[in-house]
mmCIF file of C-alpha atoms in Angstrom:
data_model
loop_
_atom_site.group_PDB
_atom_site.id
_atom_site.type_symbol
_atom_site.label_atom_id
_atom_site.label_comp_id
_atom_site.label_asym_id
_atom_site.label_seq_id
_atom_site.Cartn_x
_atom_site.Cartn_y
_atom_site.Cartn_z
ATOM 1 C CA MET A 1414 -13.660 -37.658 38.456
ATOM 2 C CA THR A 1415 -10.937 -35.763 40.270
ATOM 3 C CA GLY A 1416 -9.150 -32.714 39.009
ATOM 4 C CA ASN A 1417 -6.004 -34.767 38.350
ATOM 5 C CA SER A 1418 -7.808 -37.486 36.414
ATOM 6 C CA PHE A 1419 -9.576 -34.811 34.383
ATOM 7 C CA SER A 1420 -6.182 -33.379 33.507
ATOM 8 C CA VAL A 1421 -4.703 -36.747 32.563
ATOM 9 C CA SER A 1422 -7.569 -37.528 30.223
ATOM 10 C CA GLY A 1423 -6.536 -34.746 27.869
ATOM 11 C CA TYR A 1424 -7.970 -31.572 29.357
ATOM 12 C CA GLY A 1425 -4.884 -30.345 31.188
ATOM 13 C CA PRO A 1426 -2.946 -27.101 30.890
ATOM 14 C CA GLU A 1427 -2.051 -27.733 27.247
ATOM 15 C CA ARG A 1428 -5.684 -28.203 26.225
ATOM 16 C CA ALA A 1429 -6.680 -25.246 28.373
ATOM 17 C CA GLY A 1430 -4.098 -23.112 26.591
ATOM 18 C CA TRP A 1431 -5.552 -24.016 23.179
ATOM 19 C CA THR A 1432 -9.033 -23.385 24.515
ATOM 20 C CA ARG A 1433 -8.016 -19.882 25.628
ATOM 21 C CA LEU A 1434 -6.300 -19.274 22.300
ATOM 22 C CA PHE A 1435 -9.448 -20.030 20.300
ATOM 23 C CA ALA A 1436 -11.932 -18.801 22.882
ATOM 24 C CA ARG A 1437 -14.535 -16.337 21.717
ATOM 25 C CA ASP A 1438 -12.647 -13.326 23.037
ATOM 26 C CA SER A 1439 -9.156 -14.558 22.084
ATOM 27 C CA LEU A 1440 -6.767 -12.766 19.749
ATOM 28 C CA ALA A 1441 -6.902 -15.607 17.221
ATOM 29 C CA ARG A 1442 -10.689 -15.376 16.969
ATOM 30 C CA ARG A 1443 -10.633 -11.601 16.647
ATOM 31 C CA LEU A 1444 -8.090 -11.483 13.809
ATOM 32 C CA ASP A 1445 -9.426 -10.971 10.314
ATOM 33 C CA TRP A 1446 -8.102 -14.134 8.653
ATOM 34 C CA PRO A 1447 -9.398 -13.468 5.097
ATOM 35 C CA ILE A 1448 -7.444 -10.226 4.810
ATOM 36 C CA LEU A 1449 -4.342 -11.917 6.233
ATOM 37 C CA PHE A 1450 -4.505 -14.886 3.864
ATOM 38 C CA ALA A 1451 -5.266 -12.657 0.865
ATOM 39 C CA ALA A 1452 -2.278 -10.398 1.616
ATOM 40 C CA LEU A 1453 0.016 -13.405 2.060
ATOM 41 C CA ALA A 1454 -1.254 -14.967 -1.174
ATOM 42 C CA LEU A 1455 -0.579 -11.717 -3.051
ATOM 43 C CA SER A 1456 2.955 -11.550 -1.664
ATOM 44 C CA MET A 1457 3.652 -15.181 -2.608
ATOM 45 C CA ILE A 1458 2.260 -14.704 -6.114
ATOM 46 C CA GLY A 1459 4.368 -11.559 -6.336
ATOM 47 C CA SER A 1460 7.497 -13.553 -5.460
ATOM 48 C CA LEU A 1461 6.894 -15.864 -8.441
ATOM 49 C CA LEU A 1462 6.236 -12.942 -10.781
ATOM 50 C CA VAL A 1463 9.314 -11.059 -9.568
ATOM 51 C CA PHE A 1464 11.424 -14.201 -10.024
ATOM 52 C CA SER A 1465 10.137 -14.681 -13.564
ATOM 53 C CA ALA A 1466 10.841 -11.040 -14.434
ATOM 54 C CA THR A 1467 14.398 -10.969 -13.047
ATOM 55 C CA ARG A 1468 15.912 -14.468 -13.243
ATOM 56 C CA ASN A 1469 17.473 -13.841 -16.676
ATOM 57 C CA ARG A 1470 18.338 -10.176 -16.180
ATOM 58 C CA THR A 1471 22.023 -10.456 -15.384
ATOM 59 C CA GLU A 1472 22.508 -6.699 -15.639
ATOM 60 C CA ILE A 1473 20.458 -6.159 -12.451
ATOM 61 C CA ASN A 1474 20.492 -9.480 -10.554
ATOM 62 C CA GLN A 1475 24.270 -9.497 -10.012
ATOM 63 C CA GLY A 1476 24.574 -12.852 -11.707
ATOM 64 C CA ASP A 1477 22.289 -14.579 -9.214
ATOM 65 C CA GLN A 1478 18.909 -15.564 -10.663
ATOM 66 C CA TYR A 1479 17.475 -15.880 -7.141
ATOM 67 C CA TYR A 1480 18.665 -12.398 -6.046
ATOM 68 C CA PHE A 1481 15.320 -10.589 -6.339
ATOM 69 C CA LEU A 1482 13.274 -13.615 -5.306
ATOM 70 C CA LEU A 1483 15.113 -13.985 -1.999
ATOM 71 C CA ARG A 1484 14.981 -10.261 -1.299
ATOM 72 C CA HIS A 1485 11.258 -10.148 -2.076
ATOM 73 C CA LEU A 1486 10.646 -13.021 0.347
ATOM 74 C CA MET A 1487 12.835 -11.298 2.927
ATOM 75 C CA ASN A 1488 10.887 -8.055 2.501
ATOM 76 C CA THR A 1489 7.656 -9.992 2.935
ATOM 77 C CA GLY A 1490 8.977 -11.602 6.121
ATOM 78 C CA ILE A 1491 10.051 -8.249 7.551
ATOM 79 C CA GLY A 1492 6.714 -6.737 6.568
ATOM 80 C CA PHE A 1493 4.860 -9.578 8.280
ATOM 81 C CA ALA A 1494 6.923 -8.990 11.436
ATOM 82 C CA LEU A 1495 6.068 -5.278 11.283
ATOM 83 C CA MET A 1496 2.397 -6.219 11.038
ATOM 84 C CA ILE A 1497 2.696 -8.371 14.178
ATOM 85 C CA GLY A 1498 4.468 -5.530 15.968
ATOM 86 C CA THR A 1499 1.767 -3.069 14.911
ATOM 87 C CA VAL A 1500 -0.973 -5.353 16.248
ATOM 88 C CA TRP A 1501 0.964 -5.837 19.484
ATOM 89 C CA ILE A 1502 1.418 -2.083 19.998
ATOM 90 C CA GLY A 1503 -2.130 -1.318 18.877
ATOM 91 C CA HIS A 1504 -3.548 1.520 16.815
ATOM 92 C CA ARG A 1505 -4.734 3.289 19.959
ATOM 93 C CA ALA A 1506 -1.230 3.360 21.435
ATOM 94 C CA LEU A 1507 0.119 4.623 18.116
ATOM 95 C CA ARG A 1508 -2.414 7.444 18.357
ATOM 96 C CA THR A 1509 -0.381 8.977 21.170
ATOM 97 C CA ALA A 1510 2.832 8.562 19.160
ATOM 98 C CA VAL A 1511 1.506 10.313 16.044
ATOM 99 C CA PRO A 1512 3.477 13.560 16.630
ATOM 100 C CA ILE A 1513 6.731 11.576 16.822
ATOM 101 C CA LEU A 1514 5.901 9.445 13.780
ATOM 102 C CA TYR A 1515 4.815 12.498 11.808
ATOM 103 C CA GLY A 1516 7.970 14.401 12.675
ATOM 104 C CA ALA A 1517 10.160 11.424 11.750
ATOM 105 C CA SER A 1518 8.465 10.967 8.378
ATOM 106 C CA VAL A 1519 8.775 14.666 7.497
ATOM 107 C CA PHE A 1520 12.440 14.576 8.519
ATOM 108 C CA LEU A 1521 13.090 11.578 6.258
ATOM 109 C CA ILE A 1522 11.467 13.100 3.180
ATOM 110 C CA LEU A 1523 13.430 16.302 3.804
ATOM 111 C CA MET A 1524 16.599 14.198 3.843
ATOM 112 C CA VAL A 1525 15.711 13.035 0.334
ATOM 113 C CA LEU A 1526 16.129 16.626 -0.875
ATOM 114 C CA THR A 1527 19.693 16.696 0.480
ATOM 115 C CA PRO A 1528 22.759 15.085 -1.160
ATOM 116 C CA LEU A 1529 21.755 11.877 0.654
ATOM 117 C CA GLY A 1530 18.820 11.530 -1.719
ATOM 118 C CA SER A 1531 19.040 9.428 -4.856
ATOM 119 C CA THR A 1532 17.186 9.545 -8.173
ATOM 120 C CA VAL A 1533 15.481 6.422 -9.522
ATOM 121 C CA ASN A 1534 13.504 6.534 -12.798
ATOM 122 C CA GLY A 1535 13.434 10.310 -12.743
ATOM 123 C CA ALA A 1536 12.082 10.632 -9.191
ATOM 124 C CA HIS A 1537 14.462 11.983 -6.578
ATOM 125 C CA SER A 1538 12.646 10.131 -3.793
ATOM 126 C CA TRP A 1539 15.098 7.603 -2.380
ATOM 127 C CA ILE A 1540 17.722 7.410 0.349
ATOM 128 C CA VAL A 1541 20.495 4.932 -0.422
ATOM 129 C CA LEU A 1542 21.479 3.011 2.702
ATOM 130 C CA GLY A 1543 24.315 0.960 1.217
ATOM 131 C CA GLY A 1544 24.648 -2.749 0.629
ATOM 132 C CA GLY A 1545 22.092 -2.604 -2.150
ATOM 133 C CA PHE A 1546 19.387 -1.303 0.199
ATOM 134 C CA SER A 1547 17.445 1.920 -0.214
ATOM 135 C CA LEU A 1548 14.501 3.618 1.467
ATOM 136 C CA GLN A 1549 11.569 5.498 -0.043
ATOM 137 C CA PRO A 1550 10.210 7.631 2.826
ATOM 138 C CA SER A 1551 7.123 8.735 0.899
ATOM 139 C CA GLU A 1552 5.673 5.228 1.383
ATOM 140 C CA PHE A 1553 5.615 5.750 5.147
ATOM 141 C CA VAL A 1554 4.257 9.287 4.810
ATOM 142 C CA LYS A 1555 1.012 7.713 3.583
ATOM 143 C CA ILE A 1556 0.642 5.996 6.957
ATOM 144 C CA THR A 1557 1.466 9.073 9.025
ATOM 145 C CA ILE A 1558 -0.988 11.218 7.044
ATOM 146 C CA ILE A 1559 -3.735 8.696 7.771
ATOM 147 C CA LEU A 1560 -2.877 8.445 11.468
ATOM 148 C CA GLY A 1561 -2.336 12.191 11.897
ATOM 149 C CA MET A 1562 -5.567 13.247 10.214
ATOM 150 C CA ALA A 1563 -7.491 10.544 12.074
ATOM 151 C CA MET A 1564 -6.089 11.744 15.403
ATOM 152 C CA LEU A 1565 -7.194 15.337 14.774
ATOM 153 C CA LEU A 1566 -10.562 14.650 13.161
ATOM 154 C CA ALA A 1567 -11.673 12.042 15.697
ATOM 155 C CA ALA A 1568 -10.398 13.626 18.925
ATOM 156 C CA ARG A 1569 -13.480 15.627 19.939
ATOM 157 C CA VAL A 1570 -15.953 13.243 18.302
ATOM 158 C CA ASP A 1571 -14.673 10.174 20.184
ATOM 159 C CA ALA A 1572 -14.618 12.251 23.377
ATOM 160 C CA GLY A 1573 -18.314 13.024 22.886
ATOM 161 C CA ASP A 1574 -17.820 16.781 22.563
ATOM 162 C CA LYS A 1575 -18.847 17.038 18.896
ATOM 163 C CA PRO A 1576 -21.030 14.942 16.577
ATOM 164 C CA TYR A 1577 -18.627 15.536 13.675
ATOM 165 C CA PRO A 1578 -15.380 17.481 13.030
ATOM 166 C CA ASP A 1579 -15.809 21.239 12.857
ATOM 167 C CA HIS A 1580 -14.270 23.503 10.210
ATOM 168 C CA ARG A 1581 -11.290 24.457 12.354
ATOM 169 C CA THR A 1582 -10.392 20.827 12.955
ATOM 170 C CA VAL A 1583 -10.672 20.045 9.246
ATOM 171 C CA LEU A 1584 -8.329 22.931 8.433
ATOM 172 C CA GLN A 1585 -5.798 21.634 10.947
ATOM 173 C CA ALA A 1586 -5.988 18.133 9.445
ATOM 174 C CA LEU A 1587 -5.556 19.477 5.920
ATOM 175 C CA GLY A 1588 -2.571 21.552 7.038
ATOM 176 C CA LEU A 1589 -1.009 18.458 8.597
ATOM 177 C CA ALA A 1590 -1.350 16.572 5.297
ATOM 178 C CA ALA A 1591 -0.258 19.478 3.111
ATOM 179 C CA VAL A 1592 3.264 19.801 4.563
ATOM 180 C CA PRO A 1593 4.609 16.353 3.552
ATOM 181 C CA MET A 1594 2.644 16.432 0.292
ATOM 182 C CA LEU A 1595 4.355 19.647 -0.775
ATOM 183 C CA ILE A 1596 7.768 18.216 0.084
ATOM 184 C CA VAL A 1597 7.053 15.032 -1.909
ATOM 185 C CA MET A 1598 5.930 17.177 -4.843
ATOM 186 C CA LEU A 1599 9.324 18.904 -4.811
ATOM 187 C CA MET A 1600 11.147 15.583 -5.312
ATOM 188 C CA PRO A 1601 9.136 15.294 -7.648
ATOM 189 C CA ASP A 1602 7.096 12.138 -6.957
ATOM 190 C CA LEU A 1603 3.772 12.845 -8.607
ATOM 191 C CA GLY A 1604 2.484 9.293 -8.183
ATOM 192 C CA SER A 1605 2.828 9.359 -4.398
ATOM 193 C CA VAL A 1606 1.194 12.808 -4.260
ATOM 194 C CA MET A 1607 -1.783 11.467 -6.222
ATOM 195 C CA VAL A 1608 -2.179 8.641 -3.701
ATOM 196 C CA MET A 1609 -1.957 11.078 -0.790
ATOM 197 C CA VAL A 1610 -4.658 13.293 -2.327
ATOM 198 C CA ILE A 1611 -6.980 10.276 -2.583
ATOM 199 C CA ILE A 1612 -6.141 9.340 1.020
ATOM 200 C CA VAL A 1613 -7.083 12.838 2.194
ATOM 201 C CA LEU A 1614 -10.407 12.662 0.342
ATOM 202 C CA GLY A 1615 -11.147 9.207 1.750
ATOM 203 C CA VAL A 1616 -10.324 10.328 5.277
ATOM 204 C CA LEU A 1617 -12.564 13.387 5.014
ATOM 205 C CA LEU A 1618 -15.468 11.348 3.671
ATOM 206 C CA ALA A 1619 -15.143 8.834 6.514
ATOM 207 C CA SER A 1620 -14.821 11.518 9.182
ATOM 208 C CA GLY A 1621 -18.294 12.956 8.648
ATOM 209 C CA ALA A 1622 -16.916 16.405 7.802
ATOM 210 C CA SER A 1623 -19.056 18.660 5.641
ATOM 211 C CA ASN A 1624 -19.219 17.614 1.999
ATOM 212 C CA ARG A 1625 -18.354 21.188 1.115
ATOM 213 C CA TRP A 1626 -14.771 20.374 2.087
ATOM 214 C CA VAL A 1627 -14.665 17.443 -0.323
ATOM 215 C CA PHE A 1628 -16.123 19.430 -3.218
ATOM 216 C CA GLY A 1629 -13.859 22.349 -2.373
ATOM 217 C CA LEU A 1630 -10.787 20.125 -2.424
ATOM 218 C CA LEU A 1631 -11.807 18.603 -5.743
ATOM 219 C CA GLY A 1632 -12.131 22.075 -7.222
ATOM 220 C CA ALA A 1633 -8.844 23.185 -5.694
ATOM 221 C CA GLY A 1634 -7.172 20.043 -6.992
ATOM 222 C CA ALA A 1635 -8.347 20.665 -10.534
ATOM 223 C CA THR A 1636 -7.203 24.288 -10.351
ATOM 224 C CA GLY A 1637 -3.867 23.233 -8.865
ATOM 225 C CA ALA A 1638 -3.302 20.634 -11.599
ATOM 226 C CA ILE A 1639 -3.851 23.244 -14.286
ATOM 227 C CA ALA A 1640 -1.527 25.671 -12.492
ATOM 228 C CA VAL A 1641 1.194 23.026 -12.088
ATOM 229 C CA TRP A 1642 1.012 22.255 -15.793
ATOM 230 C CA GLN A 1643 1.017 25.900 -16.888
ATOM 231 C CA LEU A 1644 3.809 26.977 -14.520
ATOM 232 C CA GLY A 1645 6.133 24.186 -15.635
ATOM 233 C CA VAL A 1646 6.474 22.565 -12.218
ATOM 234 C CA LEU A 1647 6.459 19.069 -13.723
ATOM 235 C CA ASP A 1648 9.703 17.616 -15.049
ATOM 236 C CA ASP A 1649 10.046 16.787 -18.726
ATOM 237 C CA TYR A 1650 9.807 13.040 -18.127
ATOM 238 C CA GLN A 1651 6.491 13.503 -16.273
ATOM 239 C CA ILE A 1652 5.040 15.622 -19.063
ATOM 240 C CA ALA A 1653 6.196 13.000 -21.559
ATOM 241 C CA ARG A 1654 4.418 10.269 -19.588
ATOM 242 C CA PHE A 1655 1.115 12.134 -19.699
ATOM 243 C CA ALA A 1656 1.585 12.839 -23.402
ATOM 244 C CA ALA A 1657 2.235 9.147 -24.058
ATOM 245 C CA PHE A 1658 -0.878 8.248 -22.073
ATOM 246 C CA ALA A 1659 -2.973 10.542 -24.239
ATOM 247 C CA ASN A 1660 -1.344 9.244 -27.434
ATOM 248 C CA PRO A 1661 0.749 6.035 -27.026
ATOM 249 C CA SER A 1662 1.868 6.206 -30.674
ATOM 250 C CA LEU A 1663 3.425 9.642 -30.104
ATOM 251 C CA ASP A 1664 6.854 8.171 -29.310
ATOM 252 C CA PRO A 1665 6.661 4.352 -29.538
ATOM 253 C CA ALA A 1666 10.424 3.909 -29.305
ATOM 254 C CA GLY A 1667 10.758 6.284 -26.374
ATOM 255 C CA VAL A 1668 8.347 7.259 -23.638
ATOM 256 C CA GLY A 1669 5.475 5.276 -25.194
ATOM 257 C CA TYR A 1670 7.561 2.095 -25.347
ATOM 258 C CA ASN A 1671 6.698 0.915 -21.819
ATOM 259 C CA THR A 1672 2.941 1.100 -22.253
ATOM 260 C CA ASN A 1673 3.011 -0.454 -25.721
ATOM 261 C CA GLN A 1674 5.120 -3.408 -24.575
ATOM 262 C CA ALA A 1675 3.003 -3.806 -21.440
ATOM 263 C CA ARG A 1676 -0.190 -4.121 -23.471
ATOM 264 C CA ILE A 1677 1.453 -6.553 -25.871
ATOM 265 C CA ALA A 1678 2.516 -8.730 -22.927
ATOM 266 C CA ILE A 1679 -0.921 -8.734 -21.300
ATOM 267 C CA GLY A 1680 -2.752 -9.198 -24.593
ATOM 268 C CA SER A 1681 -0.644 -12.227 -25.546
ATOM 269 C CA GLY A 1682 -1.593 -14.104 -22.369
ATOM 270 C CA GLY A 1683 -5.091 -15.019 -23.435
ATOM 271 C CA LEU A 1684 -7.271 -16.928 -20.992
ATOM 272 C CA THR A 1685 -4.714 -19.085 -19.166
ATOM 273 C CA GLY A 1686 -1.400 -17.546 -20.208
ATOM 274 C CA ALA A 1687 1.766 -18.910 -21.755
ATOM 275 C CA GLY A 1688 2.757 -20.629 -18.519
ATOM 276 C CA LEU A 1689 4.925 -19.498 -15.624
ATOM 277 C CA PHE A 1690 8.440 -18.569 -16.828
ATOM 278 C CA GLN A 1691 7.325 -19.100 -20.458
ATOM 279 C CA GLY A 1692 6.270 -15.592 -21.495
ATOM 280 C CA SER A 1693 8.152 -14.334 -24.547
ATOM 281 C CA GLN A 1694 7.835 -10.664 -23.591
ATOM 282 C CA THR A 1695 9.068 -11.392 -20.066
ATOM 283 C CA THR A 1696 11.825 -13.808 -21.096
ATOM 284 C CA GLY A 1697 12.920 -11.422 -23.841
ATOM 285 C CA GLN A 1698 13.035 -8.534 -21.341
ATOM 286 C CA PHE A 1699 10.943 -6.272 -23.558
ATOM 287 C CA VAL A 1700 9.028 -4.640 -20.667
ATOM 288 C CA PRO A 1701 11.178 -2.277 -18.538
ATOM 289 C CA GLU A 1702 10.845 -2.196 -14.725
ATOM 290 C CA GLN A 1703 8.831 -5.402 -14.899
ATOM 291 C CA GLN A 1704 9.604 -6.486 -11.330
ATOM 292 C CA THR A 1705 8.304 -3.222 -9.864
ATOM 293 C CA ASP A 1706 5.957 -0.896 -11.760
ATOM 294 C CA PHE A 1707 4.924 -3.383 -14.469
ATOM 295 C CA VAL A 1708 4.802 -6.638 -12.509
ATOM 296 C CA PHE A 1709 1.142 -7.103 -13.492
ATOM 297 C CA THR A 1710 2.265 -7.666 -17.098
ATOM 298 C CA VAL A 1711 4.047 -10.864 -15.990
ATOM 299 C CA ALA A 1712 0.776 -12.162 -14.553
ATOM 300 C CA GLY A 1713 -1.154 -11.180 -17.679
ATOM 301 C CA GLU A 1714 1.295 -12.846 -20.059
ATOM 302 C CA GLU A 1715 2.237 -15.986 -18.119
ATOM 303 C CA LEU A 1716 -0.904 -16.648 -16.052
ATOM 304 C CA GLY A 1717 -3.408 -15.118 -18.456
ATOM 305 C CA PHE A 1718 -6.788 -13.658 -17.634
ATOM 306 C CA VAL A 1719 -7.310 -16.290 -14.933
ATOM 307 C CA GLY A 1720 -4.088 -15.477 -13.044
ATOM 308 C CA ALA A 1721 -4.396 -11.724 -13.472
ATOM 309 C CA GLY A 1722 -8.026 -11.953 -12.383
ATOM 310 C CA LEU A 1723 -7.007 -13.884 -9.286
ATOM 311 C CA ILE A 1724 -4.729 -11.009 -8.258
ATOM 312 C CA ILE A 1725 -7.606 -8.558 -8.668
ATOM 313 C CA VAL A 1726 -9.917 -10.826 -6.660
ATOM 314 C CA LEU A 1727 -7.384 -11.084 -3.812
ATOM 315 C CA LEU A 1728 -6.980 -7.299 -3.797
ATOM 316 C CA GLY A 1729 -10.755 -7.097 -3.697
ATOM 317 C CA VAL A 1730 -10.838 -9.361 -0.641
ATOM 318 C CA VAL A 1731 -8.376 -7.062 1.141
ATOM 319 C CA LEU A 1732 -10.497 -4.006 0.308
ATOM 320 C CA TRP A 1733 -13.768 -5.733 1.229
ATOM 321 C CA ARG A 1734 -12.496 -6.818 4.628
ATOM 322 C CA ALA A 1735 -10.952 -3.399 5.261
ATOM 323 C CA CYS A 1736 -14.296 -1.734 4.468
ATOM 324 C CA ARG A 1737 -16.019 -4.106 6.864
ATOM 325 C CA ILE A 1738 -13.520 -3.286 9.599
ATOM 326 C CA ALA A 1739 -14.123 0.440 9.016
ATOM 327 C CA ARG A 1740 -17.881 -0.072 9.236
ATOM 328 C CA GLU A 1741 -17.914 -2.253 12.348
ATOM 329 C CA THR A 1742 -15.566 -0.319 14.626
ATOM 330 C CA THR A 1743 -17.278 1.806 17.266
ATOM 331 C CA GLU A 1744 -14.748 4.646 17.333
ATOM 332 C CA LEU A 1745 -14.353 7.307 14.659
ATOM 333 C CA TYR A 1746 -10.565 7.131 14.909
ATOM 334 C CA GLY A 1747 -10.559 3.473 13.829
ATOM 335 C CA THR A 1748 -13.088 4.144 11.079
ATOM 336 C CA ILE A 1749 -10.973 6.944 9.622
ATOM 337 C CA VAL A 1750 -7.741 4.909 9.742
ATOM 338 C CA ALA A 1751 -9.381 1.937 8.017
ATOM 339 C CA ALA A 1752 -11.050 4.169 5.411
ATOM 340 C CA GLY A 1753 -7.755 5.918 4.661
ATOM 341 C CA ILE A 1754 -6.111 2.544 4.054
ATOM 342 C CA VAL A 1755 -8.976 1.498 1.770
ATOM 343 C CA ALA A 1756 -8.569 4.684 -0.281
ATOM 344 C CA TRP A 1757 -4.800 4.139 -0.460
ATOM 345 C CA PHE A 1758 -4.929 0.485 -1.540
ATOM 346 C CA ALA A 1759 -7.844 0.950 -3.933
ATOM 347 C CA PHE A 1760 -6.397 3.894 -5.850
ATOM 348 C CA GLN A 1761 -2.824 2.584 -5.958
ATOM 349 C CA SER A 1762 -3.987 -0.814 -7.219
ATOM 350 C CA PHE A 1763 -6.223 0.785 -9.845
ATOM 351 C CA GLU A 1764 -3.461 3.143 -10.974
ATOM 352 C CA ASN A 1765 -0.818 0.399 -11.224
ATOM 353 C CA ILE A 1766 -3.026 -2.065 -13.106
ATOM 354 C CA GLY A 1767 -4.539 0.741 -15.160
ATOM 355 C CA MET A 1768 -1.178 2.011 -16.401
ATOM 356 C CA THR A 1769 -0.247 -1.494 -17.634
ATOM 357 C CA LEU A 1770 -3.540 -1.604 -19.553
ATOM 358 C CA GLY A 1771 -3.103 1.905 -20.958
ATOM 359 C CA ILE A 1772 -6.117 3.403 -19.182
ATOM 360 C CA MET A 1773 -4.052 5.388 -16.654
ATOM 361 C CA PRO A 1774 -0.830 7.395 -17.019
ATOM 362 C CA VAL A 1775 2.477 5.839 -15.976
ATOM 363 C CA THR A 1776 3.316 7.160 -12.505
ATOM 364 C CA GLY A 1777 5.747 4.618 -11.050
ATOM 365 C CA LEU A 1778 3.444 3.315 -8.316
ATOM 366 C CA PRO A 1779 3.978 -0.297 -7.158
ATOM 367 C CA LEU A 1780 1.200 -2.873 -6.968
ATOM 368 C CA PRO A 1781 0.513 -3.448 -3.230
ATOM 369 C CA PHE A 1782 1.973 -6.716 -1.876
ATOM 370 C CA VAL A 1783 2.986 -7.868 -5.376
ATOM 371 C CA SER A 1784 5.649 -5.493 -6.730
ATOM 372 C CA TYR A 1785 9.261 -5.763 -5.653
ATOM 373 C CA GLY A 1786 10.342 -3.078 -3.190
ATOM 374 C CA GLY A 1787 11.068 -3.058 0.516
ATOM 375 C CA SER A 1788 9.609 0.331 1.440
ATOM 376 C CA SER A 1789 6.299 -0.400 -0.251
ATOM 377 C CA MET A 1790 6.122 -3.911 1.231
ATOM 378 C CA PHE A 1791 6.843 -2.677 4.756
ATOM 379 C CA ALA A 1792 4.263 0.112 4.492
ATOM 380 C CA VAL A 1793 1.400 -2.068 3.219
ATOM 381 C CA TRP A 1794 2.003 -4.712 5.891
ATOM 382 C CA VAL A 1795 2.029 -2.040 8.606
ATOM 383 C CA ALA A 1796 -1.317 -0.931 7.174
ATOM 384 C CA VAL A 1797 -2.600 -4.518 7.485
ATOM 385 C CA GLY A 1798 -1.385 -4.460 11.101
ATOM 386 C CA LEU A 1799 -3.411 -1.310 11.723
ATOM 387 C CA LEU A 1800 -6.504 -2.951 10.244
ATOM 388 C CA GLN A 1801 -6.003 -6.041 12.396
ATOM 389 C CA SER A 1802 -5.503 -3.900 15.492
ATOM 390 C CA ILE A 1803 -8.752 -2.030 14.839
ATOM 391 C CA ARG A 1804 -10.605 -5.319 14.526
ATOM 392 C CA VAL A 1805 -8.904 -6.943 17.529
ATOM 393 C CA GLN A 1806 -9.537 -4.012 19.867
ATOM 394 C CA ARG A 1807 -13.166 -3.413 18.936
ATOM 395 C CA PRO A 1808 -15.762 -4.547 21.483
ATOM 396 C CA MET A 1809 -17.162 -7.991 20.732
ATOM 397 C CA SER A 1810 -20.883 -8.143 20.096
ATOM 398 C CA ALA A 1811 -23.026 -10.081 22.512
#
């Protein structure tokens, strides 16, 4: 058989292109498909929950019941494009751009403290861009802290000069993280600071640094929390949230209202829920901020234990695959980045779901991939892009 006849019989350039695409070393084969499908499923479920929570709320949807649904889908699309761009650039290329990214993120959170900043739900952590769009820079600070600390902690280890980060390097990494964290605390955005603290701990544990640093930070954190409380650094609304967490019946018509209504909504869902768009708490608009902070209550009420459990399972798939990526990469830099993302997603998911169940204080953190919000959606999809890049660029086993 000649080369031409071989081509005509179905093995020509088109078939060869597909063969290259799905070859053992191709990009398609290297991608982590479970984490991609799980993240997409969470975003699509989130679009339904956001639509249910906002379709009848004329005071915020500008008279268009599809307003938040379309914007959530648009945010998901932009986030997905950012993920593709992150994979295309690669986490190793971004390593060289960390100083620029870090400087840009610090500049943006400083801008929040100027008259350009805007207050939402008590937190002065937003920049209003106009046209109904706003930006929360603290979401992107989470990424730059992970990348910056990973760059410092892994530099000499990946070069073969050190078996693990020394004390000086750890101090430099902690200093890098402390600057934006202090600025975010001034906003104040306590929820984001809590996530950043967990990210720092996760990064240090993954880096192989001495456990004395971890225990020291835990002790310093406890001391700092007591000092913040005693010195009156927290705003009144933040103190009220912690008080309501400790005793939800303290002010049931005020600060304790959110958590009480959230638990009523979730508890009424039973095993299979009242049905999508059929929840009385959601339809009656009894749960405030239900499209953002309390979106999990929509799942609990309308999809029941089964639907809410599915969300937790999908989040678990994302975390499981991210842990596997962190374990299998051969460079410390990739391990630290993946571990930082795991710490971020795990704590933020636990905090968001926990506050709707009354087992964690209300902090205003969105549920990754599910809650409405462009900044959060963009940041988590960039994180997925980093995970995919780490997997794609790792050496294939024989």
